[in-house]
C-alpha cells in the first residue's frame, strides 16, 4: 500500500450535487458556467434586515425521498441523501454487493441540523417538553448526516463528520483521501452539506457583519472580488463524491472524473472570524497541498477561490494567490452563482473544479463588473473561459481560522 | 365522534405525517407491521395529542397495538375528558 508518498491521487468515480444552482451535477454545472446568480428574496426571512438567500430550487423532500424517510431527517440530511444517491448511481458501484466494512463516510458540515433545532426550540418555548419531537437529537446532532448516509448504502467502515466551518467540505475530502492512502478503506463516500438558512442563524451572521445587505437587488449581492461587494449570501446544499484508489478504479473499469491529488490544512491561530491579514497560514495550506501533490505552483492553471464576496476574505485571498501563483492562474469564485453553503461549499467547489478540468473551462465569477484594484490576480468574469487546464487548486477558509486546500488533477 | 371516524383520521395521519404506505394502513394492522420504531411511536403520541386534543402518554402506543386499538384509546380519553 502506498504510504504518504507525494502525488498519491485518489480517483473521483461518483459525483452528486444538490445546490441552489440546481439538483443534479449536469444542471448545476450548466448554471455555474452561465454565471447566472441564484440569490433571491426568501419568504422565510421576511422582515429581517437580510431577507434573501440562495435556496435549492424546487427541493421537495417528500418527493425526492418519500415521506417515510423524509419526516425523520433534518433538511441538511435530506439534501445529503439525495446527493449520495446521484453519486452512487454515477459511480457504478453496487452497495448490495460491496464489502461495507471497507467503505467509509466522511462528510463536512458547519452547523448540522440547525433547522430542526430551531423549530424544536420554538415548540419547547411555546408548548413545553411534551411538544418536543423524540427525533430532535438524531435530527440535529452534526454527526448524524454521516450515520444516515452509511445506513442508506450499508457503508460500515470508518464514519465521521468534519467541522471546520466554511472549510468543512474540503477537510472531509482531504480526510477521505487519507483513509484511502492509508489502506483503511477501499471506497470513501465524502463531501459536505449544510442547510443553515434559519432566522436565528441569519440574524447571527447579520450581526457579525458577514452578510451582504443588498436587499434592493439580491441577484447582484454575491459578487466576489468586485469593488462593490459587501458580504456573502447564505446558501444551502450538498455535494457527495465517491473516492477510490486510482488503481482500483482502473481495474474495475470505472469512469474517473479526475483525481484528488493533494491536500493541505492549517490554522490561522489569529481571530474568531477575521482572517489573518498576512495570510501566512492559508498560504502554508496551499503550499503543503502542492507539495502533497508533488506539483509546483507553475503546474497549476486554475484556482477555484474561497471567494466569499466579503471585503476581507477576497483581498486577503487574492494576495495569497498572487504570492504563490503569480498572475499565471485563472481564478474564479463559483459563490457568485451559488452563494455560500458553508460546510457544503468546499465540496461543491471541489466538484466544480473537477468539472472545470474535465471540460477544460473556467466558469465566470458572477456579478464581477469592476475588479477590486487590490485584487491583483486574473479573475474570470462574464463568460466561461476555455483553455487547457493541467491542474487546479480549490481553496476553503473557515471562520475559526481553519484552512483546507485541495489539489485536483486530470484523470 | 364514532370510533370509525377516529380510525380514519388516525390512518390518514399515519400516511400524511409518517409516510406509512396507504395501501397497508388498516384498522387491524399493528404498528410493528407498519415498521414504527420506538421514536416514531413517541412522535405519534405527540402528533395525536395535537390532532385529537387528548393526553396520550408516550408509552401508551406500543408496537403490538393495532391502528384500531390506538383509535379506541384516543376515543376513551376523549370520553373521559
Coordinates of C-alpha atoms in Angstrom, one line a residue:
Chain A
X1 CA 0.0 0.0 0.0
X2 CA 1.4 3.4 -0.9
X3 CA 2.2 5.4 2.3
X4 CA 2.3 9.2 2.4
X5 CA 4.1 9.4 -1.0
X6 CA 3.7 12.7 -2.9
X7 CA 1.4 12.7 -5.8
X8 CA -0.9 10.0 -4.5
X9 CA -4.1 10.7 -6.4
X10 CA -7.4 9.2 -5.5
X11 CA -9.9 8.8 -8.2
X12 CA -13.3 10.5 -8.1
X13 CA -15.7 8.0 -9.6
X14 CA -19.0 9.4 -8.5
X15 CA -20.5 12.9 -8.1
X16 CA -23.7 14.1 -6.7
X17 CA -24.9 17.7 -6.3
X18 CA -27.9 19.4 -4.7
X19 CA -27.3 23.2 -4.7
X20 CA -29.0 26.5 -5.3
X21 CA -27.8 26.1 -8.9
X22 CA -30.0 23.0 -9.3
X23 CA -30.4 19.4 -8.5
X24 CA -28.0 17.1 -10.3
X25 CA -24.5 17.6 -11.5
X26 CA -25.3 18.4 -15.1
X27 CA -27.9 21.0 -14.2
X28 CA -25.6 22.6 -11.6
X29 CA -22.7 22.8 -13.9
X30 CA -24.7 24.4 -16.7
X31 CA -25.9 27.1 -14.3
X32 CA -22.4 27.7 -12.9
X33 CA -21.0 28.1 -16.4
X34 CA -23.8 30.5 -17.3
X35 CA -22.7 32.8 -14.4
X36 CA -26.4 33.4 -13.5
X37 CA -26.7 34.2 -9.8
X38 CA -29.2 32.3 -7.7
X39 CA -29.7 34.7 -4.8
X40 CA -33.4 35.7 -4.4
X41 CA -35.8 37.0 -1.8
X42 CA -36.5 34.3 0.8
X43 CA -40.1 34.3 2.3
X44 CA -38.7 32.5 5.4
X45 CA -36.6 35.6 6.1
X46 CA -39.4 38.2 5.6
X47 CA -38.9 41.3 7.8
X48 CA -35.3 40.6 8.5
X49 CA -32.5 43.1 7.7
X50 CA -31.2 40.4 5.2
X51 CA -34.2 38.8 3.6
X52 CA -32.7 36.9 0.7
X53 CA -30.7 33.7 0.3
X54 CA -29.6 31.0 -2.1
X55 CA -32.0 28.1 -1.8
X56 CA -32.1 24.8 -3.7
X57 CA -34.9 25.4 -6.2
X58 CA -37.9 23.1 -6.1
X59 CA -36.5 20.7 -3.5
X60 CA -39.4 18.6 -2.3
X61 CA -38.1 16.1 0.3
X62 CA -41.3 14.0 0.3
X63 CA -41.0 13.6 -3.5
X64 CA -37.2 13.0 -3.5
X65 CA -37.1 10.6 -0.6
X66 CA -40.6 9.6 0.2
X67 CA -42.5 10.8 3.2
X68 CA -41.5 7.7 5.2
X69 CA -37.8 8.7 5.1
X70 CA -38.2 12.4 4.9
X71 CA -40.0 13.2 8.1
X72 CA -37.2 11.7 10.2
X73 CA -34.4 13.8 8.6
X74 CA -33.3 17.4 9.0
X75 CA -33.2 19.3 5.7
X76 CA -29.4 19.0 5.7
X77 CA -29.5 15.2 5.8
X78 CA -32.3 15.2 3.2
X79 CA -30.1 17.2 0.8
X80 CA -27.1 14.9 1.5
X81 CA -29.1 11.7 0.9
X82 CA -30.3 12.9 -2.5
X83 CA -26.7 13.9 -3.4
X84 CA -25.5 10.5 -2.2
X85 CA -27.9 8.6 -4.4
X86 CA -26.8 10.5 -7.5
X87 CA -23.1 10.0 -6.7
X88 CA -23.6 6.2 -6.2
X89 CA -25.5 5.8 -9.4
X90 CA -22.8 7.8 -11.2
X91 CA -20.0 5.6 -9.7
X92 CA -21.5 2.4 -11.0
X93 CA -20.8 0.8 -7.6
X94 CA -23.4 -1.6 -6.2
X95 CA -23.9 -1.2 -2.4
X96 CA -25.8 -4.5 -2.4
X97 CA -22.6 -6.4 -3.3
X98 CA -19.7 -4.3 -1.9
X99 CA -17.9 -5.2 1.4
X100 CA -19.4 -2.4 3.5
X101 CA -16.7 -2.7 6.1
X102 CA -14.3 -1.3 3.6
X103 CA -16.5 1.7 2.7
X104 CA -16.0 4.8 4.8
X105 CA -18.1 8.0 5.1
X106 CA -16.5 11.4 5.8
X107 CA -18.9 14.4 5.5
X108 CA -18.2 18.0 6.4
X109 CA -20.8 20.3 8.0
X110 CA -20.5 23.6 9.7
X111 CA -23.8 23.7 11.6
X112 CA -25.6 20.3 11.4
X113 CA -29.3 20.1 11.8
X114 CA -30.0 23.7 12.9
X115 CA -33.4 24.0 11.2
X116 CA -34.7 21.2 13.4
X117 CA -33.0 22.6 16.5
X118 CA -34.6 26.0 15.9
X119 CA -38.1 24.6 15.2
X120 CA -38.0 22.4 18.3
X121 CA -36.7 25.2 20.5
X122 CA -39.9 27.1 19.4
X123 CA -42.1 24.1 20.4
X124 CA -40.4 23.9 23.8
X125 CA -40.9 27.6 24.4
X126 CA -44.5 27.7 23.3
X127 CA -45.9 24.3 24.3
X128 CA -43.5 22.6 26.7
X129 CA -41.5 19.4 26.8
X130 CA -44.4 17.3 25.6
X131 CA -44.3 19.1 22.3
X132 CA -40.7 18.3 21.6
X133 CA -40.1 15.6 19.0
X134 CA -38.2 12.5 20.1
X135 CA -36.3 13.0 16.8
X136 CA -34.8 16.3 17.9
X137 CA -31.4 14.8 18.9
X138 CA -31.0 12.4 16.0
X139 CA -32.2 15.1 13.5
X140 CA -30.0 17.9 14.7
X141 CA -26.7 16.4 16.0
X142 CA -24.0 17.2 13.5
X143 CA -22.7 13.6 13.3
X144 CA -26.0 12.2 12.1
X145 CA -25.6 13.0 8.4
X146 CA -22.7 10.6 8.1
X147 CA -24.7 8.0 10.0
X148 CA -27.7 8.4 7.7
X149 CA -25.5 8.1 4.6
X150 CA -24.0 4.9 6.0
X151 CA -27.5 3.5 6.6
X152 CA -28.5 4.5 3.1
X153 CA -25.8 2.4 1.4
X154 CA -24.6 -0.1 4.0
X155 CA -21.2 1.7 4.5
X156 CA -20.0 0.2 7.8
X157 CA -16.4 1.4 7.7
X158 CA -15.0 4.5 9.4
X159 CA -17.7 7.1 9.7
X160 CA -17.2 10.7 10.8
X161 CA -18.1 14.3 10.3
X162 CA -15.6 17.1 9.9
X163 CA -16.5 20.5 11.3
X164 CA -14.1 23.3 10.1
X165 CA -16.8 25.9 9.4
X166 CA -16.7 27.0 5.8
X167 CA -13.8 24.6 5.1
X168 CA -15.7 21.5 6.3
X169 CA -16.4 20.0 2.9
X170 CA -12.7 20.4 1.8
X171 CA -11.5 19.0 5.1
X172 CA -13.8 16.0 4.6
X173 CA -12.4 15.2 1.1
X174 CA -8.8 15.6 2.3
X175 CA -9.5 13.3 5.3
X176 CA -11.3 10.8 3.0
X177 CA -8.2 10.7 0.8
X178 CA -6.0 9.8 3.8
X179 CA -8.3 6.8 4.6
X180 CA -7.7 5.5 1.1
X181 CA -4.0 6.3 1.1
X182 CA -3.5 4.5 4.5
X183 CA -5.4 1.5 3.2
X184 CA -8.1 1.7 5.8
X185 CA -10.9 1.9 3.2
X186 CA -11.3 0.8 -0.4
X187 CA -14.2 3.3 -1.1
X188 CA -14.9 6.5 0.8
X189 CA -18.2 8.5 0.4
X190 CA -17.2 12.1 1.1
X191 CA -18.4 15.7 0.6
X192 CA -20.2 18.4 2.5
X193 CA -23.6 19.6 3.5
X194 CA -25.4 22.5 5.2
X195 CA -28.9 23.8 5.4
X196 CA -28.2 26.9 7.6
X197 CA -30.9 29.3 6.4
X198 CA -32.9 29.9 9.6
X199 CA -34.0 33.2 11.1
X200 CA -31.7 32.7 14.1
X201 CA -28.6 31.8 12.0
X202 CA -29.2 34.6 9.5
X203 CA -29.7 37.0 12.5
X204 CA -26.3 35.8 13.8
X205 CA -24.4 36.2 10.5
X206 CA -26.1 39.6 10.0
X207 CA -25.0 40.8 13.5
X208 CA -21.4 39.6 12.6
X209 CA -21.5 41.9 9.6
X210 CA -20.7 38.9 7.3
X211 CA -23.7 39.1 5.0
X212 CA -24.5 41.3 2.1
X213 CA -27.2 43.8 2.8
X214 CA -28.1 44.4 -0.9
X215 CA -31.8 43.8 -0.2
X216 CA -32.8 46.0 -3.1
X217 CA -31.0 43.7 -5.6
X218 CA -30.3 40.3 -4.2
X219 CA -29.2 38.9 -7.6
X220 CA -26.3 41.2 -7.5
X221 CA -25.4 40.6 -3.8
X222 CA -22.9 37.8 -4.2
X223 CA -20.1 39.5 -6.2
X224 CA -16.7 38.0 -5.2
X225 CA -13.7 40.2 -6.0
X226 CA -15.9 43.1 -7.1
X227 CA -15.3 46.6 -5.8
X228 CA -18.9 46.9 -4.6
X229 CA -19.1 43.6 -2.7
X230 CA -20.4 43.9 0.8
X231 CA -20.6 40.4 2.2
X232 CA -21.7 36.8 1.5
X233 CA -25.1 35.4 0.6
X234 CA -26.1 32.4 2.7
X235 CA -26.8 29.3 0.7
X236 CA -27.6 25.7 1.3
X237 CA -26.7 22.4 -0.5
X238 CA -24.9 19.1 -0.5
X239 CA -22.1 17.6 -2.6
X240 CA -21.1 14.0 -2.4
X241 CA -18.1 12.4 -4.1
X242 CA -17.2 8.7 -4.3
X243 CA -13.5 8.2 -3.9
X244 CA -11.4 5.1 -4.7
X245 CA -7.7 4.4 -5.1
X246 CA -6.9 5.2 -8.7
X247 CA -5.5 1.7 -9.3
X248 CA -8.7 0.1 -8.0
X249 CA -10.9 2.4 -10.1
X250 CA -8.9 1.5 -13.3
X251 CA -9.1 -2.2 -12.5
X252 CA -12.9 -2.2 -12.3
X253 CA -13.1 0.0 -15.4
X254 CA -14.8 2.9 -13.6
X255 CA -15.2 6.3 -15.3
X256 CA -12.8 8.6 -13.4
X257 CA -13.8 12.3 -13.3
X258 CA -10.5 13.4 -12.0
X259 CA -8.1 12.9 -9.2
X260 CA -7.8 14.5 -5.7
X261 CA -4.0 14.7 -5.7
X262 CA -3.1 16.9 -2.8
X263 CA -4.4 18.2 0.5
X264 CA -3.1 20.9 2.8
X265 CA -4.5 22.2 6.1
X266 CA -3.6 24.8 8.6
X267 CA -5.0 27.2 11.3
X268 CA -4.5 31.0 11.4
X269 CA -4.5 30.9 15.2
X270 CA -5.4 34.6 14.9
X271 CA -9.1 35.6 15.4
X272 CA -12.6 34.1 15.6
X273 CA -13.8 35.5 12.3
X274 CA -11.2 37.8 10.8
X275 CA -8.7 36.1 8.5
X276 CA -5.0 36.7 9.5
X277 CA -4.2 39.7 7.2
X278 CA -0.8 38.2 6.5
X279 CA -2.4 35.1 5.0
X280 CA 0.6 33.2 6.2
X281 CA -1.2 30.1 7.5
X282 CA -3.6 29.9 4.5
X283 CA -0.5 30.2 2.2
X284 CA 1.1 27.3 4.1
X285 CA -2.0 25.2 3.5
X286 CA -1.8 25.9 -0.3
X287 CA 1.9 25.2 -0.4
X288 CA 1.6 22.0 1.6
X289 CA -1.3 20.8 -0.7
X290 CA 1.0 21.4 -3.7
X291 CA 3.9 19.5 -2.0
X292 CA 1.5 16.7 -1.2
X293 CA 0.5 16.5 -4.8
X294 CA 4.2 16.6 -5.9
X295 CA 3.5 19.7 -8.0
X296 CA 4.9 23.2 -8.2
X297 CA 2.9 26.4 -8.5
X298 CA 3.8 26.5 -12.2
X299 CA 1.9 23.3 -12.8
X300 CA -1.4 24.9 -11.7
X301 CA -3.6 26.6 -14.3
X302 CA -6.8 27.3 -12.3
X303 CA -7.8 28.3 -8.8
X304 CA -11.3 27.9 -7.5
X305 CA -11.1 30.5 -4.8
X306 CA -12.9 30.5 -1.5
X307 CA -14.1 34.0 -2.7
X308 CA -16.9 34.6 -0.3
X309 CA -17.7 38.2 -1.5
X310 CA -16.7 39.6 1.9
X311 CA -14.4 42.6 1.9
X312 CA -11.7 40.9 4.0
X313 CA -11.6 37.4 2.5
X314 CA -11.4 38.3 -1.1
X315 CA -8.5 40.8 -0.7
X316 CA -6.5 38.5 1.7
X317 CA -7.1 35.5 -0.6
X318 CA -6.1 37.4 -3.8
X319 CA -2.9 38.5 -2.2
X320 CA -2.1 34.9 -1.2
X321 CA -3.0 33.5 -4.7
X322 CA -0.7 36.1 -6.3
X323 CA 2.0 35.4 -3.9
X324 CA 2.0 31.7 -4.6
X325 CA 1.0 31.5 -8.3
X326 CA 1.8 35.0 -9.7
X327 CA -0.6 36.0 -12.4
X328 CA -0.5 32.7 -14.3
X329 CA -3.7 31.1 -13.0
X330 CA -7.3 31.7 -14.0
X331 CA -9.2 32.4 -10.7
X332 CA -12.9 32.1 -10.2
X333 CA -15.3 32.1 -7.3
X334 CA -18.4 30.0 -8.0
X335 CA -20.0 31.5 -4.9
X336 CA -21.2 34.4 -7.2
X337 CA -23.7 31.9 -8.6
X338 CA -24.3 29.5 -5.7
X339 CA -23.9 31.8 -2.6
X340 CA -22.1 30.4 0.3
X341 CA -23.3 27.0 1.5
X342 CA -20.9 26.9 4.5
X343 CA -19.9 23.3 5.2
X344 CA -21.0 22.2 1.7
X345 CA -19.1 25.0 -0.1
X346 CA -15.7 23.3 -0.2
X347 CA -17.2 20.1 -1.6
X348 CA -19.4 21.8 -4.1
X349 CA -16.4 23.8 -5.3
X350 CA -14.2 20.6 -5.4
X351 CA -16.8 19.2 -7.8
X352 CA -16.8 22.4 -9.9
X353 CA -13.0 22.2 -10.0
X354 CA -13.1 18.6 -11.2
X355 CA -15.6 19.5 -13.9
X356 CA -13.5 22.5 -15.0
X357 CA -10.6 20.2 -15.6
X358 CA -12.8 17.6 -17.3
X359 CA -14.2 20.2 -19.7
X360 CA -11.1 22.5 -19.9
X361 CA -13.2 25.5 -19.0
X362 CA -13.1 28.0 -16.1
X363 CA -16.6 29.3 -15.1
X364 CA -17.0 33.0 -14.7
X365 CA -17.4 34.8 -11.4
X366 CA -20.9 36.1 -11.3
X367 CA -21.6 39.8 -10.9
X368 CA -17.9 40.8 -11.3
X369 CA -18.4 44.2 -13.0
X370 CA -15.5 46.1 -11.5
X371 CA -12.5 44.2 -10.2
X372 CA -11.3 45.5 -6.8
X373 CA -7.9 47.2 -7.6
X374 CA -6.4 45.4 -4.6
X375 CA -7.2 42.1 -6.3
X376 CA -4.2 41.6 -8.5
X377 CA -5.0 38.3 -10.0
X378 CA -6.6 37.1 -13.2
X379 CA -10.3 36.6 -12.2
X380 CA -12.5 35.2 -14.9
X381 CA -15.6 37.4 -15.4
X382 CA -18.7 37.4 -17.6
X383 CA -18.1 34.4 -19.8
X384 CA -16.6 30.9 -19.2
X385 CA -13.0 30.8 -20.3
X386 CA -12.0 27.7 -22.3
X387 CA -8.4 26.6 -22.3
X388 CA -6.3 23.5 -21.4
X389 CA -6.1 23.0 -17.6
X390 CA -3.4 20.7 -16.2
X391 CA -4.1 21.0 -12.5
X392 CA -6.2 23.2 -10.2
X393 CA -6.4 24.2 -6.6
X394 CA -9.6 24.7 -4.6
X395 CA -9.3 26.9 -1.5
X396 CA -11.5 26.8 1.5
X397 CA -11.1 29.0 4.6
X398 CA -13.3 28.8 7.6
X399 CA -14.3 31.0 10.5
X400 CA -12.1 30.0 13.3
X401 CA -9.1 30.3 11.0
X402 CA -9.3 26.8 9.6
X403 CA -7.9 26.4 6.2
X404 CA -8.2 23.5 3.8
X405 CA -6.8 23.3 0.3
X406 CA -7.3 20.6 -2.3
X407 CA -5.2 19.9 -5.5
X408 CA -7.2 18.4 -8.3
X409 CA -5.6 16.8 -11.4
X410 CA -6.9 15.2 -14.6
X411 CA -7.8 11.6 -14.7
Chain B
X1 CA -67.4 11.1 17.3
X2 CA -67.7 7.4 16.4
X3 CA -64.7 5.0 16.5
X4 CA -64.8 4.6 12.7
X5 CA -64.1 8.3 12.3
X6 CA -61.2 8.3 14.7
X7 CA -59.7 5.2 12.9
X8 CA -60.0 7.0 9.6
X9 CA -58.4 10.2 10.9
X10 CA -55.6 8.3 12.6
X11 CA -55.0 6.3 9.4
X12 CA -54.7 9.5 7.4
X13 CA -52.2 10.8 9.9
X14 CA -50.1 7.7 9.7
X15 CA -49.9 8.3 5.9
X16 CA -49.5 12.0 5.8
X17 CA -47.1 12.6 8.7
X18 CA -45.3 9.3 8.9
X19 CA -45.3 8.2 5.3
X20 CA -46.9 4.8 6.1
X21 CA -48.0 3.1 2.9
X22 CA -51.6 4.0 2.3
X23 CA -52.5 0.5 0.9
X24 CA -51.2 -1.2 4.1
X25 CA -52.8 1.1 6.7
X26 CA -56.0 -0.5 8.1
X27 CA -57.6 -0.9 11.5
X28 CA -56.3 -4.4 12.1
X29 CA -52.6 -3.7 11.2
X30 CA -50.2 -3.3 14.1
X31 CA -47.6 -0.5 14.4
X32 CA -44.9 -3.2 14.3
X33 CA -46.2 -4.3 10.9
X34 CA -46.0 -0.7 9.8
X35 CA -42.4 -0.7 10.9
X36 CA -42.9 2.0 13.5
X37 CA -39.9 2.1 15.9
X38 CA -40.0 3.5 19.4
X39 CA -39.1 7.0 18.3
X40 CA -42.0 7.0 15.8
X41 CA -44.4 5.8 18.5
X42 CA -43.4 8.7 20.8
X43 CA -43.8 11.1 17.9
X44 CA -47.2 9.6 17.2
X45 CA -48.3 10.2 20.8
X46 CA -47.2 13.9 20.3
X47 CA -48.9 14.3 17.0
X48 CA -52.1 12.5 18.2
X49 CA -52.3 14.9 21.1
X50 CA -52.3 17.8 18.8
X51 CA -54.7 16.3 16.3
X52 CA -57.3 14.9 18.7
X53 CA -56.8 17.2 21.7
X54 CA -56.3 14.4 24.2
X55 CA -53.5 13.4 26.5
X56 CA -51.7 10.2 25.5
X57 CA -48.7 9.1 27.4
X58 CA -45.7 8.4 25.3
X59 CA -45.6 4.7 26.4
X60 CA -49.2 4.1 25.6
X61 CA -48.8 3.4 21.9
X62 CA -47.0 0.1 21.6
X63 CA -45.6 -2.0 18.7
X64 CA -48.1 -4.8 19.2
X65 CA -51.1 -2.4 19.2
X66 CA -53.3 -2.2 16.1
X67 CA -54.4 1.1 14.5
X68 CA -57.9 0.4 15.7
X69 CA -56.7 -0.2 19.2
X70 CA -54.9 3.1 19.2
X71 CA -58.1 4.8 17.9
X72 CA -60.0 3.2 20.8
X73 CA -57.5 4.5 23.3
X74 CA -57.9 8.0 21.8
X75 CA -61.7 7.8 22.0
X76 CA -61.7 6.6 25.6
X77 CA -59.5 9.6 26.6
X78 CA -61.8 11.9 24.7
X79 CA -64.9 10.4 26.5
X80 CA -63.2 10.8 29.9
X81 CA -62.2 14.4 29.4

